[in-house]
Tab-separated table of N, CA and C in Angstrom:
chain	number	residue	atom	x	y	z
F	59	MET	N	-21.535	-5.516	-35.832
F	59	MET	CA	-20.807	-4.874	-34.758
F	59	MET	C	-20.988	-5.686	-33.484
F	60	ASN	N	-19.925	-5.846	-32.754
F	60	ASN	CA	-19.976	-6.631	-31.537
F	60	ASN	C	-20.133	-5.770	-30.286
F	61	SER	N	-19.738	-4.521	-30.378
F	61	SER	CA	-19.782	-3.646	-29.215
F	61	SER	C	-21.222	-3.261	-28.882
F	62	GLU	N	-21.521	-3.184	-27.609
F	62	GLU	CA	-22.853	-2.763	-27.187
F	62	GLU	C	-22.972	-1.244	-27.140
F	63	ARG	N	-21.833	-0.541	-27.025
F	63	ARG	CA	-21.828	0.921	-27.106
F	63	ARG	C	-21.325	1.277	-28.492
F	64	ILE	N	-22.149	2.004	-29.225
F	64	ILE	CA	-21.844	2.300	-30.622
F	64	ILE	C	-21.557	3.794	-30.756
F	65	PHE	N	-20.540	4.108	-31.539
F	65	PHE	CA	-20.128	5.489	-31.757
F	65	PHE	C	-20.181	5.808	-33.249
F	66	TYR	N	-20.774	6.958	-33.599
F	66	TYR	CA	-20.789	7.436	-34.983
F	66	TYR	C	-20.511	8.930	-34.985
F	67	PRO	N	-19.792	9.389	-35.996
F	67	PRO	CA	-19.589	10.830	-36.112
F	67	PRO	C	-20.855	11.502	-36.638
F	68	ALA	N	-21.103	12.688	-36.125
F	68	ALA	CA	-22.223	13.505	-36.579
F	68	ALA	C	-21.690	14.904	-36.866
F	69	VAL	N	-22.324	15.578	-37.795
F	69	VAL	CA	-21.946	16.950	-38.113
F	69	VAL	C	-23.029	17.879	-37.589
F	70	PHE	N	-22.633	18.771	-36.682
F	70	PHE	CA	-23.536	19.787	-36.146
F	70	PHE	C	-23.358	21.038	-36.993
F	71	THR	N	-24.462	21.557	-37.549
F	71	THR	CA	-24.409	22.752	-38.382
F	71	THR	C	-25.125	23.893	-37.669
F	72	TYR	N	-24.420	25.013	-37.546
F	72	TYR	CA	-24.928	26.186	-36.836
F	72	TYR	C	-25.268	27.294	-37.830
F	73	GLU	N	-26.523	27.758	-37.794
F	73	GLU	CA	-26.956	28.889	-38.607
F	73	GLU	C	-27.771	29.816	-37.717
F	74	ALA	N	-27.479	31.101	-37.792
F	74	ALA	CA	-28.154	32.092	-36.953
F	74	ALA	C	-29.668	32.004	-37.108
F	75	GLY	N	-30.354	31.989	-35.964
F	75	GLY	CA	-31.814	31.983	-35.974
F	75	GLY	C	-32.458	30.655	-36.302
F	76	LYS	N	-31.661	29.602	-36.435
F	76	LYS	CA	-32.209	28.280	-36.764
F	76	LYS	C	-31.769	27.263	-35.727
F	77	GLU	N	-32.496	26.145	-35.687
F	77	GLU	CA	-32.073	25.048	-34.829
F	77	GLU	C	-30.738	24.509	-35.325
F	78	ILE	N	-30.026	23.837	-34.435
F	78	ILE	CA	-28.769	23.199	-34.812
F	78	ILE	C	-29.116	21.921	-35.573
F	79	ALA	N	-28.669	21.840	-36.800
F	79	ALA	CA	-28.907	20.648	-37.625
F	79	ALA	C	-27.836	19.616	-37.297
F	80	VAL	N	-28.237	18.356	-37.247
F	80	VAL	CA	-27.311	17.266	-36.966
F	80	VAL	C	-27.474	16.201	-38.040
F	81	GLU	N	-26.379	15.869	-38.701
F	81	GLU	CA	-26.417	14.861	-39.757
F	81	GLU	C	-25.412	13.760	-39.455
F	82	PHE	N	-25.839	12.516	-39.694
F	82	PHE	CA	-24.945	11.362	-39.600
F	82	PHE	C	-24.560	10.968	-41.029
F	83	PRO	N	-23.376	11.380	-41.494
F	83	PRO	CA	-22.997	11.101	-42.882
F	83	PRO	C	-22.965	9.608	-43.223
F	84	ASP	N	-22.576	8.764	-42.282
F	84	ASP	CA	-22.476	7.327	-42.556
F	84	ASP	C	-23.821	6.630	-42.611
F	85	LEU	N	-24.853	7.268	-42.045
F	85	LEU	CA	-26.160	6.623	-41.938
F	85	LEU	C	-27.219	7.284	-42.807
F	86	GLY	N	-26.907	8.444	-43.363
F	86	GLY	CA	-27.864	9.128	-44.227
F	86	GLY	C	-29.110	9.583	-43.504
F	87	CYS	N	-28.956	10.057	-42.279
F	87	CYS	CA	-30.113	10.528	-41.520
F	87	CYS	C	-29.739	11.811	-40.788
F	88	ALA	N	-30.755	12.555	-40.369
F	88	ALA	CA	-30.505	13.840	-39.727
F	88	ALA	C	-31.602	14.158	-38.717
F	89	THR	N	-31.261	15.058	-37.806
F	89	THR	CA	-32.192	15.555	-36.807
F	89	THR	C	-31.783	16.978	-36.479
F	90	SER	N	-32.332	17.548	-35.421
F	90	SER	CA	-31.953	18.895	-35.020
F	90	SER	C	-32.266	19.110	-33.556
F	91	GLY	N	-31.828	20.247	-33.039
F	91	GLY	CA	-32.109	20.602	-31.655
F	91	GLY	C	-32.070	22.100	-31.473
F	92	VAL	N	-32.792	22.589	-30.471
F	92	VAL	CA	-32.871	24.029	-30.241
F	92	VAL	C	-31.583	24.597	-29.657
F	93	ASN	N	-30.803	23.745	-28.971
F	93	ASN	CA	-29.498	24.142	-28.462
F	93	ASN	C	-28.583	22.916	-28.521
F	94	GLU	N	-27.339	23.054	-28.085
F	94	GLU	CA	-26.410	21.931	-28.217
F	94	GLU	C	-26.841	20.705	-27.417
F	95	ASP	N	-27.333	20.920	-26.207
F	95	ASP	CA	-27.789	19.777	-25.397
F	95	ASP	C	-28.924	19.042	-26.089
F	96	ASP	N	-29.909	19.794	-26.567
F	96	ASP	CA	-31.058	19.206	-27.249
F	96	ASP	C	-30.629	18.508	-28.536
F	97	ALA	N	-29.719	19.133	-29.277
F	97	ALA	CA	-29.232	18.536	-30.525
F	97	ALA	C	-28.491	17.233	-30.247
F	98	PHE	N	-27.671	17.224	-29.190
F	98	PHE	CA	-26.931	16.006	-28.860
F	98	PHE	C	-27.878	14.887	-28.426
F	99	LEU	N	-28.850	15.216	-27.593
F	99	LEU	CA	-29.808	14.199	-27.144
F	99	LEU	C	-30.651	13.685	-28.312
F	100	SER	N	-31.050	14.577	-29.214
F	100	SER	CA	-31.799	14.157	-30.409
F	100	SER	C	-30.944	13.254	-31.282
F	101	ALA	N	-29.660	13.601	-31.396
F	101	ALA	CA	-28.737	12.790	-32.202
F	101	ALA	C	-28.577	11.406	-31.592
F	102	ARG	N	-28.435	11.341	-30.290
F	102	ARG	CA	-28.272	10.048	-29.613
F	102	ARG	C	-29.524	9.190	-29.784
F	103	GLU	N	-30.698	9.809	-29.658
F	103	GLU	CA	-31.949	9.066	-29.833
F	103	GLU	C	-32.091	8.560	-31.269
F	104	LEU	N	-31.782	9.419	-32.230
F	104	LEU	CA	-31.860	9.017	-33.630
F	104	LEU	C	-30.880	7.891	-33.924
F	105	LEU	N	-29.670	8.003	-33.427
F	105	LEU	CA	-28.666	6.957	-33.651
F	105	LEU	C	-29.177	5.617	-33.130
F	106	GLY	N	-29.732	5.609	-31.931
F	106	GLY	CA	-30.272	4.373	-31.373
F	106	GLY	C	-31.398	3.805	-32.216
F	107	CYS	N	-32.300	4.669	-32.674
F	107	CYS	CA	-33.433	4.209	-33.494
F	107	CYS	C	-32.960	3.632	-34.821
F	108	VAL	N	-32.000	4.287	-35.453
F	108	VAL	CA	-31.516	3.819	-36.752
F	108	VAL	C	-30.802	2.480	-36.604
F	109	ILE	N	-29.909	2.372	-35.636
F	109	ILE	CA	-29.175	1.114	-35.438
F	109	ILE	C	-30.143	-0.002	-35.065
F	110	PHE	N	-31.108	0.281	-34.199
F	110	PHE	CA	-32.102	-0.715	-33.810
F	110	PHE	C	-32.902	-1.170	-35.032
F	111	GLY	N	-33.300	-0.219	-35.866
F	111	GLY	CA	-34.056	-0.557	-37.070
F	111	GLY	C	-33.259	-1.442	-38.016
F	112	LEU	N	-31.973	-1.130	-38.177
F	112	LEU	CA	-31.119	-1.963	-39.026
F	112	LEU	C	-31.011	-3.373	-38.452
F	113	GLU	N	-30.852	-3.468	-37.139
F	113	GLU	CA	-30.787	-4.781	-36.481
F	113	GLU	C	-32.076	-5.563	-36.716
F	114	GLN	N	-33.216	-4.912	-36.513
F	114	GLN	CA	-34.510	-5.576	-36.655
F	114	GLN	C	-34.759	-6.044	-38.086
F	115	ASP	N	-34.257	-5.276	-39.048
F	115	ASP	CA	-34.449	-5.623	-40.458
F	115	ASP	C	-33.385	-6.578	-40.979
F	116	GLY	N	-32.420	-6.928	-40.126
F	116	GLY	CA	-31.344	-7.831	-40.535
F	116	GLY	C	-30.395	-7.214	-41.551
F	117	GLU	N	-30.328	-5.896	-41.570
F	117	GLU	CA	-29.461	-5.199	-42.519
F	117	GLU	C	-28.078	-4.976	-41.915
F	118	ALA	N	-27.104	-4.816	-42.787
F	118	ALA	CA	-25.742	-4.549	-42.348
F	118	ALA	C	-25.667	-3.164	-41.708
F	119	ILE	N	-24.903	-3.077	-40.644
F	119	ILE	CA	-24.692	-1.793	-39.978
F	119	ILE	C	-23.404	-1.198	-40.541
F	120	PRO	N	-23.509	-0.022	-41.168
F	120	PRO	CA	-22.327	0.570	-41.798
F	120	PRO	C	-21.211	0.843	-40.794
F	121	LYS	N	-20.002	0.687	-41.253
F	121	LYS	CA	-18.845	0.985	-40.407
F	121	LYS	C	-18.754	2.503	-40.243
F	122	PRO	N	-18.612	2.978	-39.016
F	122	PRO	CA	-18.521	4.422	-38.815
F	122	PRO	C	-17.182	4.972	-39.310
F	123	SER	N	-17.239	6.159	-39.885
F	123	SER	CA	-16.022	6.854	-40.292
F	123	SER	C	-15.258	7.302	-39.049
F	124	ARG	N	-13.995	7.525	-39.229
F	124	ARG	CA	-13.205	8.106	-38.132
F	124	ARG	C	-13.575	9.572	-38.020
F	125	LEU	N	-13.669	10.065	-36.808
F	125	LEU	CA	-14.029	11.459	-36.571
F	125	LEU	C	-13.064	12.388	-37.301
F	126	SER	N	-11.800	12.032	-37.320
F	126	SER	CA	-10.792	12.881	-37.970
F	126	SER	C	-10.941	12.919	-39.493
F	127	ASP	N	-11.704	11.992	-40.066
F	127	ASP	CA	-11.911	11.971	-41.517
F	127	ASP	C	-13.115	12.808	-41.961
F	128	ILE	N	-13.883	13.309	-41.021
F	128	ILE	CA	-15.075	14.086	-41.349
F	128	ILE	C	-14.663	15.527	-41.670
F	129	ARG	N	-15.011	15.981	-42.851
F	129	ARG	CA	-14.706	17.347	-43.294
F	129	ARG	C	-15.896	18.247	-42.973
F	130	THR	N	-15.589	19.420	-42.452
F	130	THR	CA	-16.647	20.347	-42.059
F	130	THR	C	-16.389	21.738	-42.634
F	131	GLU	N	-17.456	22.514	-42.708
F	131	GLU	CA	-17.382	23.921	-43.105
F	131	GLU	C	-17.142	24.760	-41.850
F	132	SER	N	-16.978	26.058	-42.032
F	132	SER	CA	-16.663	26.938	-40.895
F	132	SER	C	-17.787	26.993	-39.853
F	133	ASN	N	-19.039	26.732	-40.266
F	133	ASN	CA	-20.168	26.764	-39.330
F	133	ASN	C	-20.572	25.364	-38.860
F	134	GLU	N	-19.687	24.405	-39.040
F	134	GLU	CA	-19.988	23.017	-38.666
F	134	GLU	C	-18.934	22.471	-37.700
F	135	ARG	N	-19.361	21.497	-36.914
F	135	ARG	CA	-18.452	20.798	-36.005
F	135	ARG	C	-18.743	19.303	-36.089
F	136	ALA	N	-17.687	18.517	-36.159
F	136	ALA	CA	-17.841	17.061	-36.129
F	136	ALA	C	-17.833	16.618	-34.671
F	137	VAL	N	-18.808	15.812	-34.313
F	137	VAL	CA	-18.992	15.359	-32.935
F	137	VAL	C	-19.168	13.850	-32.950
F	138	LEU	N	-18.588	13.180	-31.974
F	138	LEU	CA	-18.771	11.743	-31.855
F	138	LEU	C	-19.965	11.485	-30.938
F	139	VAL	N	-20.978	10.814	-31.462
F	139	VAL	CA	-22.199	10.518	-30.701
F	139	VAL	C	-22.206	9.032	-30.386
F	140	ASP	N	-22.571	8.705	-29.153
F	140	ASP	CA	-22.606	7.298	-28.746
F	140	ASP	C	-24.007	6.920	-28.305
F	141	VAL	N	-24.255	5.617	-28.353
F	141	VAL	CA	-25.522	5.084	-27.856
F	141	VAL	C	-25.244	3.700	-27.281
F	142	TYR	N	-25.905	3.389	-26.170
F	142	TYR	CA	-25.774	2.086	-25.522
F	142	TYR	C	-26.965	1.245	-25.960
F	143	MET	N	-26.719	0.295	-26.859
F	143	MET	CA	-27.800	-0.443	-27.506
F	143	MET	C	-28.662	-1.308	-26.578
F	144	PRO	N	-28.129	-1.926	-25.522
F	144	PRO	CA	-29.038	-2.685	-24.650
F	144	PRO	C	-30.170	-1.823	-24.090
F	145	ALA	N	-29.883	-0.574	-23.771
F	145	ALA	CA	-30.927	0.319	-23.260
F	145	ALA	C	-31.941	0.638	-24.360
F	146	VAL	N	-31.466	0.823	-25.585
F	146	VAL	CA	-32.372	1.107	-26.707
F	146	VAL	C	-33.278	-0.091	-26.961
F	147	ARG	N	-32.685	-1.278	-26.988
F	147	ARG	CA	-33.482	-2.489	-27.245
F	147	ARG	C	-34.538	-2.684	-26.166
F	148	LEU	N	-34.155	-2.490	-24.915
F	148	LEU	CA	-35.090	-2.656	-23.808
F	148	LEU	C	-36.233	-1.646	-23.903
F	149	ALA	N	-35.912	-0.418	-24.258
F	149	ALA	CA	-36.954	0.608	-24.384
F	149	ALA	C	-37.961	0.244	-25.469
F	150	HIS	N	-37.498	-0.353	-26.541
F	150	HIS	CA	-38.410	-0.746	-27.612
F	150	HIS	C	-39.250	-1.961	-27.223
F	151	GLU	N	-38.691	-2.854	-26.446
F	151	GLU	CA	-39.430	-4.048	-26.046
F	151	GLU	C	-40.523	-3.743	-25.035
F	152	ASN	N	-40.280	-2.803	-24.151
F	152	ASN	CA	-41.221	-2.515	-23.085
F	152	ASN	C	-42.030	-1.249	-23.311
F	153	LYS	N	-42.003	-0.740	-24.507
F	153	LYS	CA	-42.733	0.487	-24.789
F	153	LYS	C	-44.228	0.235	-24.672
F	154	SER	N	-44.889	1.065	-23.901
F	154	SER	CA	-46.330	0.945	-23.732
F	154	SER	C	-47.050	1.679	-24.847
F	155	VAL	N	-48.196	1.181	-25.197
F	155	VAL	CA	-49.042	1.838	-26.180
F	155	VAL	C	-50.411	2.059	-25.561
F	156	SER	N	-51.056	3.102	-25.990
F	156	SER	CA	-52.379	3.429	-25.477
F	156	SER	C	-53.432	2.806	-26.386
F	157	ARG	N	-54.444	2.187	-25.793
F	157	ARG	CA	-55.542	1.587	-26.536
F	157	ARG	C	-56.850	2.084	-25.934
F	158	THR	N	-57.783	2.351	-26.792
F	158	THR	CA	-59.118	2.730	-26.350
F	158	THR	C	-59.980	1.480	-26.395
F	159	VAL	N	-60.658	1.207	-25.290
F	159	VAL	CA	-61.537	0.039	-25.245
F	159	VAL	C	-62.941	0.502	-24.873
F	160	THR	N	-63.902	-0.272	-25.278
F	160	THR	CA	-65.296	0.016	-24.967
F	160	THR	C	-65.836	-1.111	-24.102
F	161	ILE	N	-66.421	-0.727	-22.966
F	161	ILE	CA	-67.034	-1.711	-22.066
F	161	ILE	C	-68.407	-1.172	-21.656
F	162	PRO	N	-69.280	-2.055	-21.216
F	162	PRO	CA	-70.604	-1.598	-20.756
F	162	PRO	C	-70.463	-0.681	-19.533
F	163	SER	N	-71.339	0.275	-19.423
F	163	SER	CA	-71.249	1.250	-18.327
F	163	SER	C	-71.379	0.582	-16.957
F	164	TRP	N	-72.217	-0.461	-16.847
F	164	TRP	CA	-72.355	-1.136	-15.555
F	164	TRP	C	-71.041	-1.793	-15.134
F	165	LEU	N	-70.286	-2.344	-16.145
F	165	LEU	CA	-69.006	-2.987	-15.843
F	165	LEU	C	-67.974	-1.945	-15.434
F	166	ASN	N	-68.002	-0.807	-16.087
F	166	ASN	CA	-67.106	0.294	-15.735
F	166	ASN	C	-67.360	0.743	-14.297
F	167	ALA	N	-68.638	0.913	-13.942
F	167	ALA	CA	-68.997	1.363	-12.594
F	167	ALA	C	-68.532	0.369	-11.535
F	168	ARG	N	-68.750	-0.928	-11.792
F	168	ARG	CA	-68.313	-1.955	-10.832
F	168	ARG	C	-66.799	-1.968	-10.675
F	169	ALA	N	-66.088	-1.863	-11.791
F	169	ALA	CA	-64.625	-1.885	-11.748
F	169	ALA	C	-64.093	-0.666	-10.998
F	170	LEU	N	-64.688	0.493	-11.239
F	170	LEU	CA	-64.272	1.700	-10.525
F	170	LEU	C	-64.544	1.563	-9.032
F	171	ALA	N	-65.691	0.989	-8.685
F	171	ALA	CA	-66.040	0.801	-7.276
F	171	ALA	C	-65.041	-0.120	-6.574
F	172	GLU	N	-64.468	-1.041	-7.315
F	172	GLU	CA	-63.495	-1.993	-6.747
F	172	GLU	C	-62.048	-1.517	-6.904
F	173	ASN	N	-61.870	-0.288	-7.412
F	173	ASN	CA	-60.534	0.284	-7.627
F	173	ASN	C	-59.650	-0.595	-8.509
F	174	ILE	N	-60.238	-1.142	-9.536
F	174	ILE	CA	-59.482	-1.998	-10.451
F	174	ILE	C	-58.679	-1.124	-11.412
F	175	ASN	N	-57.402	-1.462	-11.570
F	175	ASN	CA	-56.536	-0.770	-12.520
F	175	ASN	C	-56.818	-1.376	-13.897
F	176	PHE	N	-57.431	-0.602	-14.766
F	176	PHE	CA	-57.850	-1.104	-16.074
F	176	PHE	C	-56.664	-1.593	-16.910
F	177	SER	N	-55.590	-0.830	-16.922
F	177	SER	CA	-54.422	-1.216	-17.716
F	177	SER	C	-53.831	-2.530	-17.227
F	178	GLN	N	-53.693	-2.639	-15.919
F	178	GLN	CA	-53.124	-3.869	-15.356
F	178	GLN	C	-54.033	-5.059	-15.629
F	179	ALA	N	-55.326	-4.871	-15.457
F	179	ALA	CA	-56.271	-5.974	-15.685
F	179	ALA	C	-56.233	-6.433	-17.146
F	180	LEU	N	-56.220	-5.486	-18.067
F	180	LEU	CA	-56.175	-5.839	-19.480
F	180	LEU	C	-54.879	-6.575	-19.815
F	181	GLN	N	-53.746	-6.099	-19.275
F	181	GLN	CA	-52.472	-6.774	-19.522
F	181	GLN	C	-52.492	-8.209	-18.995
F	182	GLU	N	-53.023	-8.387	-17.795
F	182	GLU	CA	-53.082	-9.736	-17.211
F	182	GLU	C	-53.926	-10.672	-18.065
F	183	ILE	N	-55.071	-10.207	-18.508
F	183	ILE	CA	-55.969	-11.036	-19.320
F	183	ILE	C	-55.338	-11.363	-20.671
F	184	LEU	N	-54.732	-10.360	-21.313
F	184	LEU	CA	-54.095	-10.601	-22.606
F	184	LEU	C	-52.935	-11.595	-22.474
F	185	CYS	N	-52.144	-11.446	-21.434
F	185	CYS	CA	-51.032	-12.386	-21.221
F	185	CYS	C	-51.554	-13.796	-20.997
F	186	ARG	N	-52.618	-13.921	-20.210
F	186	ARG	CA	-53.198	-15.236	-19.960
F	186	ARG	C	-53.748	-15.844	-21.256
F	187	LYS	N	-54.474	-15.056	-22.031
F	187	LYS	CA	-55.040	-15.556	-23.299
F	187	LYS	C	-53.967	-15.918	-24.312
F	188	LEU	N	-52.842	-15.178	-24.289
F	188	LEU	CA	-51.767	-15.425	-25.245
F	188	LEU	C	-50.738	-16.448	-24.734
F	189	GLY	N	-50.900	-16.860	-23.494
F	189	GLY	CA	-49.960	-17.825	-22.915
F	189	GLY	C	-48.589	-17.214	-22.639
F	190	VAL	N	-48.575	-15.939	-22.305
F	190	VAL	CA	-47.327	-15.226	-22.043
F	190	VAL	C	-47.084	-15.186	-20.551
F	191	LEU	N	-45.915	-15.618	-20.127
F	191	LEU	CA	-45.555	-15.536	-18.712
F	191	LEU	C	-45.054	-14.144	-18.415
F	192	THR	N	-45.522	-13.553	-17.322
F	192	THR	CA	-45.131	-12.182	-16.981
F	192	THR	C	-44.124	-12.106	-15.856
F	193	GLU	N	-43.824	-13.199	-15.209
F	193	GLU	CA	-42.863	-13.133	-14.103
F	193	GLU	C	-41.778	-14.131	-14.249
């Protein structure tokens, strides 16, 4: 796919007392939401994750069906969900992860006294050791 904004049809299924189920027939994946807004946002996030995963794995991205070709039951609605892939890719590249580190208590005390930002310091050192330019 050449477009940076990707559209896929999703089927929203409504059942009393349950979350709204959302299925992407072309992608074989599903999610849900407590209301329509939540279901749509969950669908958009899932769509981005699935397309990103296919890109990362070098797999073919299935051609989306036309919305008008999606058949639904009386408690279902076909909805076109979109995702802007540059934003998804950027979010995956810059995602922070939490790490637990152990340092001597005297070093911790000195660093706290100097108001050193532990996360920033660790990132700077790792980038320097790995030869990664940060600016």
